[in-house]
Amino acid sequence: MFKTGQGIDIVAEIGKISTLDGAWKLLKDNMDQENFAKLHKITNEKVIIKIANAAAMCQPESIFINTGSDADKKFVKDLALQKGEEKSLTMENHTIHYDLNEEQGRITDRTYFISNEDELVSTLANKMLRNDALKDVRDKMTGIMKGHTMMVGFYIRGPIGSPVSNPALEITSSAYVTHSADLLYRNAFDRFDEQAEKLGHFYANIHSEGQNRPEDLPNARVFMDRAHRTTYSINCTYAGNTLLLKKGNHRFSIDMAIYEKTGVELSEHMFITGMKGPGGRVTWFAGAAPSGCGKTTTAMAGDCFVGDDLAQMWIAEDGTIRSINPEAGIFGIVKDVNNEGDPYLMELLRKPGAEVIWSNVLIDDKLVPHWEGNGEECPDSGFNFQGEWEKGMVDGDGKEVPCSHFNSRCTLTYNQLENYSDSAEDPKGVETRVITYSGRDSDTMPPVWAAKNSDHGVVIGATVVSAATAAEVGASGVKRSPWANAAFIPGALGDYMEAQFQFFGSDSISDDKRPVMAGLNYFLTEKARGGDSSKLLGEKKDVRVWLSWLERKAHSEIDSIETPIGHIPKFEDLKNLFKELINKDYDEALYDKQFSLYIDIIVARIDMQKKAYGKEKNLPDRLFEVLDEQRAGLVALRDKFGPVVKPSQL
Ligand code: SPV
Ligand code: MN
């Protein structure tokens, strides 16, 4: 079983500093008086030694301590402009950042968990043995910050006072990365010591963009040292590879939940949002989806926004599941963000007032950003992720270059959103009553279905599949994406799955507070239901209806139809919700397309999962029992009604 603290701490091995005196001496020799004085607020020995070792390894010209003050934030933003990492746009407080053309998403092929000899690492991830990683980090990070400023930021991933928040250091030579951290996380400089002491740990992240040249990208690396909860990010700039407060530390939080708080905590790739129901009550949802599959859209469809990417969850003393967002902002995909589907986000993107870092979109000659699917007229030319751009131009493979990269993003603090809820700052989290899982599934599952019980719910998570999106460099095809979290699960999948069964099946959850666990799918196409176009069967605004159906279900106020895969909505209920919530006429023909069970493809999907999981060691038997039960039920239905079963036949 995985344990922390095993094996050498790579940065300490390279930096060679092991005492507090030694650390302060090195820092004094390398810092100006002002920053040296600021750092004295921090007295935690391990934190100071970590910072000193990072400095000893990276050898920056100067060290800047970011206390989160207005003056410090301004220093960071000015430095980003001065270094050319960002450029100012016409709208006040808007800037644009570009990553290299070849690094427009997570570089999964160069991303590794650092592991000790005997540790099991997820079969869906790369690992590098500790000694090899030591050599690689030493090789690539020694002196990497020469001539540059090393910035040190002190953040907390979650509201101060929450039992599942994590203090984390971001140490980087990139002002863009620091600026992004200031927008996306809570700066906790004043309380870092106290929180690290109370929670008993802190995470550390060390990054340098190096020279930021295309020829260095083969030597880019993203390392997660699980045992020492320290990340190393080298020769890259895309925030998903560099701002490792986000997915780097999410990976450590998964380890913590699975191996130290088994059955009591979870760390998920989930949005958190509240839906208003009858009488104005708010019912809280947390939902997983792979990158680029509507997670932000779902969060924004809620009335009370808490988060769009990550959730730390725990079973509280009162028998409820509580969730907090470790982040305080959005690093959201802008493709297809438009007034129709995303009015709140558009408000911040198109009207003055918010601070926004854009990345990899098209900038026109008036310094205005444009992106694919925004519902506006796109200019004929401008500058984008690959350089000068003109409408109709093609790349080296003869493919048309889109106006913006499909993984272009906007970075902003969430409290400016119209539907932001200040429950996001509650250290007790929000009481979570609905859990959803979804993926980009064009032909198999209905728009919404609710699990029979928690074991079936866990299996919905375990069997998420999704078409690849632009968030990962070089990804293609349809992939298994368990819990939409697979890319970040460090340890054996079986351990993670067992912890899910224990958590959602826990006796500590009160029976009247057990969450509804459900699947969502926004990507069914006409083609998969007898039509000939690849048009989607639904629209973005329908999301409110699917969520509201689950809201009613969580309060046992709505009936449903039982099927082998779970409960599906009745037509009349949906018809009413469509009318009441989004004033749309919903007809039975569409309902039949969306909710009929296409048995053969569902059975094929189950068989694919059984085969893939069959290769994995030490999986809970429960997974196969649930899959077999669903399969047998589906086959029985097919024997009775044929391969397509309408809801009215059930
Ligand atoms: C995602 O791709 O899931 C993101 C952005 O949220 S990244 O930081 O790349 O993970
Ligand atoms: Mn994500």
XYZ file of C-alpha atoms and ligand atoms in Angstrom:
661
model
C 0.000 0.000 0.000
C 1.183 3.507 -0.831
C 2.875 5.476 1.973
C 4.363 8.973 1.928
C 7.908 9.873 2.934
C 9.581 6.848 1.292
C 12.763 7.381 -0.745
C 14.847 10.508 -1.153
C 13.280 13.939 -1.611
C 14.661 14.900 -5.020
C 14.875 18.665 -4.560
C 16.579 18.204 -1.190
C 19.043 15.774 -2.738
C 19.909 18.235 -5.487
C 19.781 21.409 -3.345
C 21.711 19.736 -0.491
C 20.160 21.878 2.216
C 18.948 19.998 5.253
C 18.955 22.489 8.123
C 17.010 25.645 8.844
C 20.234 27.592 9.401
C 21.584 26.411 6.086
C 18.326 27.390 4.393
C 18.231 30.926 5.806
C 21.894 31.425 4.921
C 21.325 30.491 1.284
C 18.213 32.628 1.110
C 19.962 35.647 2.657
C 22.731 35.416 0.078
C 20.222 35.249 -2.777
C 17.457 37.669 -1.812
C 17.068 41.408 -1.556
C 16.308 42.808 1.897
C 12.665 43.507 1.239
C 11.765 39.986 0.124
C 14.010 38.411 2.745
C 12.105 40.387 5.388
C 8.725 39.313 3.938
C 9.701 35.656 4.107
C 10.322 35.902 7.860
C 6.590 35.749 8.398
C 6.993 32.027 7.583
C 8.577 29.978 10.343
C 7.678 26.415 9.310
C 11.051 24.750 8.977
C 10.058 22.337 6.205
C 8.599 25.163 4.110
C 11.741 27.293 4.392
C 14.000 24.337 3.600
C 11.860 23.433 0.565
C 12.076 26.990 -0.794
C 15.840 27.127 -0.171
C 16.395 23.824 -1.949
C 14.326 24.973 -4.919
C 16.507 28.091 -5.080
C 19.718 26.080 -4.700
C 18.622 23.813 -7.556
C 17.194 26.417 -9.959
C 19.727 29.199 -9.208
C 17.529 32.230 -9.943
C 18.926 35.743 -10.140
C 16.431 36.964 -7.539
C 13.612 35.638 -5.373
C 10.235 37.316 -5.045
C 7.887 36.519 -2.179
C 4.254 36.962 -3.227
C 2.291 37.892 -0.104
C -0.910 38.456 -2.088
C -0.848 42.214 -1.321
C -2.044 44.548 -4.070
C 1.520 45.710 -4.589
C 2.790 42.144 -4.944
C 0.009 41.208 -7.350
C 0.851 44.245 -9.441
C 4.526 43.277 -9.462
C 3.588 39.872 -10.868
C 1.292 41.270 -13.568
C 3.868 43.869 -14.612
C 6.548 41.201 -14.802
C 4.323 39.015 -17.023
C 3.990 41.926 -19.460
C 7.648 42.875 -19.249
C 8.760 39.294 -19.934
C 6.285 39.025 -22.803
C 4.459 36.090 -21.201
C 1.288 38.170 -21.459
C 0.209 41.136 -23.557
C -2.393 43.760 -22.670
C -5.658 43.773 -24.598
C -7.971 46.692 -25.264
C -10.372 45.817 -22.474
C -9.004 46.895 -19.122
C -7.444 44.097 -17.046
C -7.617 41.640 -19.943
C -4.381 40.048 -21.161
C -3.477 37.326 -23.655
C -0.987 34.517 -23.127
C 0.204 32.083 -25.806
C 1.619 28.636 -25.292
C 3.813 27.167 -28.004
C 1.827 25.656 -30.885
C 2.935 22.132 -29.917
C 1.959 22.543 -26.258
C -1.700 23.504 -26.313
C -2.830 20.895 -23.780
C -1.589 18.450 -21.178
C 1.530 16.610 -22.391
C 0.482 13.198 -21.089
C 3.355 11.427 -22.880
C 5.920 13.430 -20.862
C 4.007 13.314 -17.562
C 5.148 10.836 -14.905
C 4.479 9.721 -11.385
C 7.783 9.334 -9.572
C 7.613 6.002 -7.823
C 9.564 3.768 -5.505
C 10.435 0.243 -6.681
C 7.567 -1.532 -4.964
C 4.758 0.975 -5.549
C 1.810 0.207 -7.811
C 1.010 3.010 -10.218
C -2.228 3.295 -12.200
C -2.186 1.274 -15.416
C -3.511 4.400 -17.157
C -0.479 6.556 -16.235
C 3.295 6.703 -16.831
C 5.730 6.118 -14.017
C 9.439 6.757 -13.600
C 11.519 5.163 -10.890
C 12.883 7.567 -8.296
C 16.533 7.289 -9.304
C 15.805 7.891 -12.974
C 13.649 10.870 -12.082
C 16.383 12.264 -9.845
C 18.779 12.122 -12.749
C 16.289 13.728 -15.124
C 15.340 16.538 -12.737
C 19.000 17.196 -11.876
C 19.841 17.315 -15.545
C 17.000 19.569 -16.578
C 16.393 21.829 -13.559
C 19.889 22.644 -12.308
C 20.411 26.333 -13.044
C 17.180 26.527 -15.069
C 16.232 29.920 -13.545
C 19.603 31.621 -14.161
C 18.955 35.268 -14.999
C 15.296 34.992 -13.918
C 13.203 35.825 -10.876
C 11.905 32.893 -8.848
C 8.443 33.686 -7.491
C 7.164 31.971 -4.371
C 3.426 31.949 -3.627
C 1.631 30.531 -0.569
C -1.864 29.264 -1.311
C -4.557 27.170 0.245
C -6.586 24.774 -1.870
C -9.962 25.338 -0.271
C -11.518 27.655 2.295
C -9.392 28.301 5.374
C -10.680 26.150 8.215
C -11.975 23.280 6.098
C -10.759 19.824 7.169
C -10.027 18.923 3.526
C -8.177 22.059 2.395
C -4.506 21.759 1.440
C -1.825 24.427 1.826
C 0.402 24.512 -1.260
C 3.480 26.383 -2.460
C 3.822 27.484 -6.069
C 7.462 28.173 -6.908
C 8.007 29.281 -10.483
C 9.996 31.534 -12.764
C 6.845 32.229 -14.780
C 4.918 35.409 -13.977
C 2.011 34.030 -16.063
C 1.832 30.951 -13.838
C 1.955 33.122 -10.703
C -0.674 35.493 -12.119
C -2.906 32.501 -12.915
C -2.412 31.133 -9.395
C -3.427 34.505 -7.954
C -6.703 34.350 -9.915
C -7.453 30.664 -9.380
C -6.421 30.045 -5.763
C -6.716 31.657 -2.363
C -3.488 33.352 -1.352
C -2.865 32.307 2.255
C 0.497 33.899 2.991
C -0.628 35.269 6.360
C -1.980 31.942 7.579
C 0.183 29.442 5.747
C 2.191 28.429 8.824
C -0.890 27.989 10.945
C -2.736 25.949 8.298
C 0.267 23.750 7.461
C 0.674 23.082 11.167
C -3.000 22.326 11.735
C -3.489 20.121 8.681
C -0.094 18.488 9.148
C 1.154 18.828 5.575
C 1.715 21.099 2.604
C 2.210 20.458 -1.107
C 5.034 22.009 -3.132
C 5.242 22.800 -6.837
C 8.426 23.829 -8.654
C 8.228 25.010 -12.249
C 10.326 26.736 -14.838
C 9.458 27.430 -18.452
C 13.185 27.282 -19.288
C 13.875 29.077 -22.539
C 10.397 28.383 -23.874
C 11.509 27.326 -27.350
C 9.834 24.679 -29.530
C 13.102 22.714 -29.685
C 13.026 22.262 -25.889
C 9.591 20.627 -25.859
C 10.884 17.047 -26.261
C 12.646 17.782 -22.970
C 9.519 19.088 -21.282
C 8.541 17.095 -18.190
C 5.766 17.007 -15.622
C 6.678 14.966 -12.547
C 4.582 14.191 -9.500
C 6.594 12.902 -6.566
C 3.809 11.205 -4.618
C 5.981 10.315 -1.638
C 7.139 13.887 -1.028
C 4.071 15.655 -2.421
C 6.249 17.803 -4.631
C 5.833 18.425 -8.353
C 8.427 19.398 -10.948
C 7.419 21.024 -14.210
C 10.064 21.767 -16.794
C 10.286 23.507 -20.185
C 6.565 24.098 -20.654
C 3.978 26.857 -20.158
C 0.406 25.490 -20.652
C -1.243 25.931 -17.250
C -2.388 22.304 -17.144
C 1.298 21.326 -17.259
C 2.740 24.144 -15.167
C 0.262 25.464 -12.629
C 0.507 22.213 -10.726
C -1.458 23.605 -7.814
C -4.272 22.384 -10.040
C -3.948 18.854 -11.417
C -0.548 18.071 -9.862
C -1.860 18.643 -6.355
C -5.213 17.105 -7.235
C -3.254 13.876 -7.770
C -1.769 14.141 -4.263
C -5.215 14.790 -2.823
C -6.473 11.615 -4.517
C -3.669 9.669 -2.820
C -4.575 11.227 0.503
C -8.263 10.369 0.125
C -7.672 6.814 -1.079
C -4.813 5.745 1.211
C -5.176 7.856 4.341
C -8.897 8.652 4.553
C -10.310 5.550 2.879
C -14.080 5.581 2.732
C -14.347 8.993 4.392
C -12.927 11.416 1.826
C -12.766 11.662 -1.956
C -10.924 13.968 -4.315
C -12.760 14.254 -7.604
C -12.601 15.877 -11.038
C -16.016 17.423 -10.462
C -17.917 20.695 -10.686
C -19.997 21.787 -7.698
C -23.221 23.690 -8.300
C -26.593 24.266 -6.637
C -29.990 23.983 -8.337
C -32.990 25.804 -6.965
C -36.043 23.592 -6.563
C -39.636 24.065 -5.410
C -39.994 26.582 -2.582
C -36.598 28.053 -3.373
C -34.648 25.219 -1.733
C -31.097 24.704 -3.052
C -29.953 21.172 -3.831
C -26.215 20.736 -4.333
C -24.668 18.696 -7.140
C -21.138 17.498 -7.773
C -20.394 16.030 -11.172
C -17.509 14.525 -13.073
C -16.754 14.877 -16.772
C -13.536 14.548 -18.756
C -11.970 17.809 -19.946
C -13.960 19.475 -22.693
C -17.195 17.540 -22.099
C -19.458 20.150 -20.561
C -18.287 20.324 -16.965
C -18.102 24.126 -16.908
C -21.393 24.305 -18.818
C -23.114 22.150 -16.217
C -21.662 24.182 -13.357
C -22.853 27.388 -15.020
C -26.338 25.946 -15.612
C -26.748 25.840 -11.848
C -28.250 28.690 -9.856
C -25.498 28.661 -7.251
C -22.001 28.226 -8.655
C -19.260 26.866 -6.412
C -16.746 25.290 -8.800
C -16.225 23.927 -12.284
C -13.293 21.514 -12.055
C -12.370 19.975 -8.703
C -14.176 18.813 -5.577
C -12.903 17.664 -2.206
C -15.611 15.600 -0.552
C -16.051 14.118 2.860
C -18.656 12.464 5.062
C -19.342 14.876 7.904
C -20.326 14.002 11.478
C -23.964 14.828 10.747
C -24.208 12.046 8.146
C -24.101 14.307 5.095
C -21.655 14.363 2.212
C -19.998 17.781 2.054
C -17.990 19.251 -0.821
C -15.615 22.164 -1.220
C -13.871 23.569 -4.260
C -10.088 23.683 -3.774
C -10.002 26.461 -6.359
C -11.314 30.006 -6.440
C -11.629 30.544 -10.153
C -12.171 29.122 -13.611
C -9.585 27.958 -16.133
C -12.314 27.325 -18.645
C -12.435 26.252 -22.271
C -13.866 29.095 -24.356
C -14.787 27.097 -27.465
C -18.569 27.234 -27.911
C -19.014 29.705 -25.057
C -21.701 32.059 -26.369
C -24.593 34.234 -25.259
C -27.147 31.535 -25.868
C -25.615 28.828 -23.684
C -23.327 30.739 -21.317
C -24.698 34.217 -20.617
C -22.951 34.626 -17.255
C -19.537 33.774 -18.585
C -20.056 35.963 -21.657
C -20.860 38.878 -19.387
C -17.368 38.680 -17.885
C -15.642 38.003 -21.177
C -17.280 40.707 -23.265
C -17.989 43.497 -20.771
C -15.421 45.489 -18.808
C -14.923 44.862 -15.119
C -13.414 41.414 -14.712
C -9.748 40.511 -14.750
C -9.208 37.866 -17.437
C -6.175 36.053 -18.810
C -7.030 34.700 -22.241
C -4.959 31.952 -23.761
C -4.469 30.808 -27.341
C -7.438 32.653 -28.883
C -7.384 34.890 -31.963
C -6.542 38.557 -31.347
C -7.585 41.037 -34.039
C -5.871 44.306 -34.938
C -7.977 46.147 -32.366
C -6.654 43.782 -29.654
C -10.011 42.080 -29.204
C -10.174 38.299 -28.628
C -12.233 35.943 -30.827
C -12.876 32.243 -30.515
C -14.615 29.311 -32.195
C -18.303 28.941 -31.488
C -18.830 32.317 -29.805
C -21.820 33.078 -32.004
C -20.199 36.259 -33.328
C -18.662 37.220 -36.660
C -15.020 36.101 -36.800
C -12.536 38.555 -38.388
C -10.683 37.496 -41.547
C -7.258 37.696 -39.971
C -5.354 38.213 -36.756
C -2.851 36.505 -34.469
C -3.542 33.164 -32.816
C -1.968 30.091 -31.224
C 0.165 29.302 -34.263
C 1.107 32.875 -35.296
C -0.381 35.150 -37.970
C -3.733 33.760 -39.070
C -5.999 34.229 -42.063
C -9.391 32.712 -42.709
C -9.046 29.529 -44.798
C -5.362 28.932 -44.103
C -4.241 25.311 -43.757
C -1.599 23.653 -41.606
C 1.245 21.334 -42.698
C -1.232 18.437 -43.013
C -3.550 20.450 -45.215
C -6.113 20.861 -42.435
C -7.858 24.188 -42.006
C -6.479 26.149 -39.032
C -9.340 27.235 -36.774
C -9.537 30.794 -35.526
C -8.783 29.692 -31.963
C -7.326 26.472 -30.602
C -10.052 24.109 -29.360
C -8.371 24.103 -25.937
C -8.164 27.922 -25.712
C -9.029 29.050 -22.225
C -10.016 31.970 -20.060
C -8.696 32.363 -16.533
C -10.733 34.367 -14.048
C -11.752 34.529 -10.414
C -15.171 32.966 -9.829
C -16.747 35.484 -7.448
C -17.522 37.842 -10.320
C -19.931 35.349 -11.904
C -23.605 36.274 -11.751
C -24.512 32.851 -10.304
C -21.560 32.694 -7.867
C -22.625 31.476 -4.452
C -20.754 32.544 -1.335
C -21.299 29.013 -0.027
C -18.051 28.489 -1.949
C -16.238 30.097 0.964
C -17.924 27.979 3.638
C -15.301 25.727 5.267
C -18.107 23.265 6.081
C -18.714 22.808 2.348
C -22.100 22.292 0.692
C -24.371 19.351 1.471
C -24.098 17.253 -1.666
C -27.233 15.345 -2.691
C -26.628 14.540 -6.359
C -23.510 13.033 -7.946
C -23.256 12.897 -11.739
C -20.867 11.308 -14.223
C -20.700 12.113 -17.902
C -18.610 11.853 -21.031
C -18.726 12.608 -24.730
C -20.848 9.626 -25.763
C -22.409 9.960 -29.205
C -24.440 6.772 -29.365
C -24.976 4.715 -26.228
C -26.432 6.199 -23.055
C -29.503 8.449 -22.558
C -29.270 12.116 -21.479
C -29.934 11.237 -17.839
C -30.345 8.092 -15.755
C -30.183 7.532 -11.998
C -28.469 4.553 -10.352
C -30.538 2.027 -8.371
C -28.176 2.210 -5.429
C -24.698 3.417 -4.529
C -22.922 0.355 -5.965
C -24.570 0.932 -9.333
C -23.647 4.617 -8.962
C -19.987 3.769 -8.445
C -20.156 1.630 -11.581
C -21.534 4.553 -13.602
C -18.365 6.409 -12.582
C -16.119 3.437 -13.311
C -17.485 3.062 -16.834
C -17.322 6.637 -18.142
C -16.127 6.628 -21.744
C -15.468 9.655 -23.822
C -14.293 10.806 -27.213
C -10.885 12.506 -26.966
C -10.833 16.303 -26.752
C -8.204 18.980 -27.312
C -7.216 19.152 -23.650
C -4.602 16.433 -24.091
C -1.918 16.779 -26.757
C -2.106 13.986 -29.339
C -5.213 12.246 -27.961
C -7.720 10.642 -30.344
C -10.516 8.085 -30.490
C -12.958 6.967 -27.821
C -11.305 6.205 -24.497
C -12.284 4.774 -21.152
C -12.148 7.564 -18.641
C -13.061 6.103 -15.234
C -14.722 8.750 -13.019
C -13.349 11.271 -15.556
C -10.498 11.234 -13.060
C -8.343 8.476 -14.548
C -5.765 10.891 -15.914
C -5.034 11.963 -12.354
C -5.330 8.746 -10.323
C -1.807 7.931 -9.103
C -2.275 4.468 -7.576
C -3.896 1.185 -8.584
C -7.383 1.622 -10.083
C -8.634 -1.180 -7.830
C -7.707 0.801 -4.716
C -9.524 3.845 -6.027
C -12.598 1.804 -6.928
C -12.717 0.091 -3.549
C -12.572 3.479 -1.823
C -15.502 4.676 -3.972
C -17.636 1.671 -2.975
C -16.759 2.260 0.676
C -17.438 5.987 0.557
C -20.819 5.952 -1.190
C -21.934 2.783 0.570
C -20.854 4.055 3.974
C -23.116 3.462 6.972
C -22.044 6.888 8.198
C -24.225 8.550 5.544
C -27.768 9.125 6.867
C -30.362 7.305 4.809
C -32.279 10.500 4.092
C -29.089 12.208 2.914
C -27.771 9.533 0.565
C -27.015 11.150 -2.772
C -28.704 10.243 -6.019
C -25.930 8.997 -8.293
C -26.550 9.499 -11.965
C -25.219 9.467 -15.499
C -25.548 12.442 -17.861
C -24.898 12.516 -21.589
C -25.274 15.673 -23.693
C -23.704 14.223 -26.812
C -26.216 11.749 -28.324
C -26.535 12.397 -32.047
C -29.361 12.168 -34.576
C -27.288 9.629 -36.462
C -27.203 7.226 -33.529
C -31.005 7.274 -33.366
C -31.918 6.661 -36.966
C -31.206 10.094 -38.470
C -28.446 10.950 -40.880
C -26.817 14.040 -39.405
C -24.241 14.210 -36.640
C -26.270 17.011 -35.056
C -26.815 16.658 -31.328
C -30.254 15.574 -30.131
C -30.325 18.265 -27.467
C -29.228 21.815 -26.741
C -27.073 23.367 -24.024
C -30.090 24.863 -22.324
C -31.660 21.399 -21.814
C -29.046 20.816 -19.129
C -31.237 22.664 -16.619
C -34.011 20.152 -17.255
C -31.828 17.086 -16.718
C -30.439 18.611 -13.519
C -33.879 19.608 -12.270
C -35.225 16.105 -12.839
C -32.400 14.848 -10.599
C -33.142 17.634 -8.113
C -36.722 16.356 -7.756
C -35.475 12.783 -7.582
C -33.089 13.648 -4.736
C -36.155 14.717 -2.748
C -38.187 11.668 -3.853
C -40.720 13.964 -5.524
C -40.737 12.420 -8.954
C -41.519 8.978 -10.294
C -39.301 7.144 -12.721
C -39.105 4.096 -14.957
C -36.919 1.258 -13.781
C -34.520 -0.279 -16.310
C -31.527 -2.616 -15.928
C -29.151 0.382 -16.123
C -31.098 2.484 -13.611
C -34.071 4.836 -13.430
C -35.051 7.020 -16.380
C -37.528 9.937 -16.454
C -41.165 9.665 -17.502
C -42.173 11.662 -20.566
C -44.867 13.730 -18.821
C -42.473 14.880 -16.118
C -39.875 15.980 -18.626
C -42.482 17.691 -20.760
C -43.571 19.728 -17.770
C -40.038 20.568 -16.701
C -39.087 21.651 -20.241
C -42.054 23.979 -20.356
C -41.711 25.343 -16.859
C -37.925 25.818 -16.793
C -36.903 26.749 -20.323
C -40.249 27.273 -22.045
C -39.591 24.579 -24.614
C -42.079 22.163 -26.155
C -40.704 18.687 -25.664
C -42.288 15.988 -27.791
C -42.587 12.275 -27.382
C -40.726 11.485 -30.611
C -37.613 13.184 -29.234
C -38.153 11.534 -25.860
C -38.239 8.119 -27.541
C -35.009 8.843 -29.391
C -33.291 10.009 -26.240
C -34.542 7.400 -23.792
C -35.110 4.182 -25.742
C -32.569 1.549 -24.774
C -30.409 0.517 -27.716
C -29.588 -2.786 -26.097
C -26.861 -4.082 -28.409
C -24.612 -1.064 -28.029
C -25.108 -0.899 -24.274
C -24.271 -4.603 -23.980
C -21.214 -4.116 -26.207
C -20.151 -1.248 -23.952
C -20.514 -3.473 -20.874
C -18.488 -6.221 -22.534
C -15.774 -3.724 -23.449
C -15.591 -2.582 -19.813
C -15.498 -6.160 -18.513
C -12.677 -7.001 -20.874
C -10.641 -3.889 -20.050
C -11.140 -4.204 -16.305
C -10.498 -7.939 -16.549
C -6.846 -7.112 -17.209
C -6.559 -5.087 -14.017
C -5.354 -6.662 -10.761
C -7.213 -6.668 -7.441
C -10.470 -5.081 -8.504
C -13.486 -5.284 -6.209
C -15.770 -8.176 -7.327
C -18.686 -5.811 -6.915
C -17.833 -4.144 -10.240
C -18.313 -7.370 -12.194
C -21.398 -8.345 -10.211
C -23.095 -5.059 -11.086
C -22.061 -5.257 -14.736
C -23.290 -8.851 -14.999
C -26.592 -7.966 -13.353
C -27.129 -5.099 -15.810
C -26.118 -7.250 -18.754
C -28.491 -10.064 -17.819
C -31.360 -7.580 -17.411
C -30.653 -6.029 -20.812
C -30.443 -9.401 -22.564
C -33.775 -10.423 -21.033
C -35.350 -7.236 -22.353
C -33.929 -7.846 -25.807
C -35.352 -11.380 -25.813
C -38.740 -9.972 -25.004
C -38.901 -6.758 -27.083
C -36.039 -6.855 -29.585
C -32.918 -4.679 -29.774
C -34.587 -1.286 -29.281
C -36.774 -0.953 -26.208
C -38.979 2.093 -25.828
C -39.642 3.574 -22.383
C -43.371 2.813 -22.893
C -42.537 -0.901 -23.078
C -40.905 -0.858 -19.659
C -8.653 19.841 -17.732
O -8.128 19.654 -18.839
O -9.306 18.975 -17.145
C -8.510 21.126 -17.076
C -7.393 21.945 -17.449
O -9.243 21.409 -16.186
S -5.940 21.232 -16.955
O -5.324 22.128 -15.987
O -5.145 21.050 -18.128
O -6.199 19.956 -16.308
Mn -10.219 19.567 -15.441
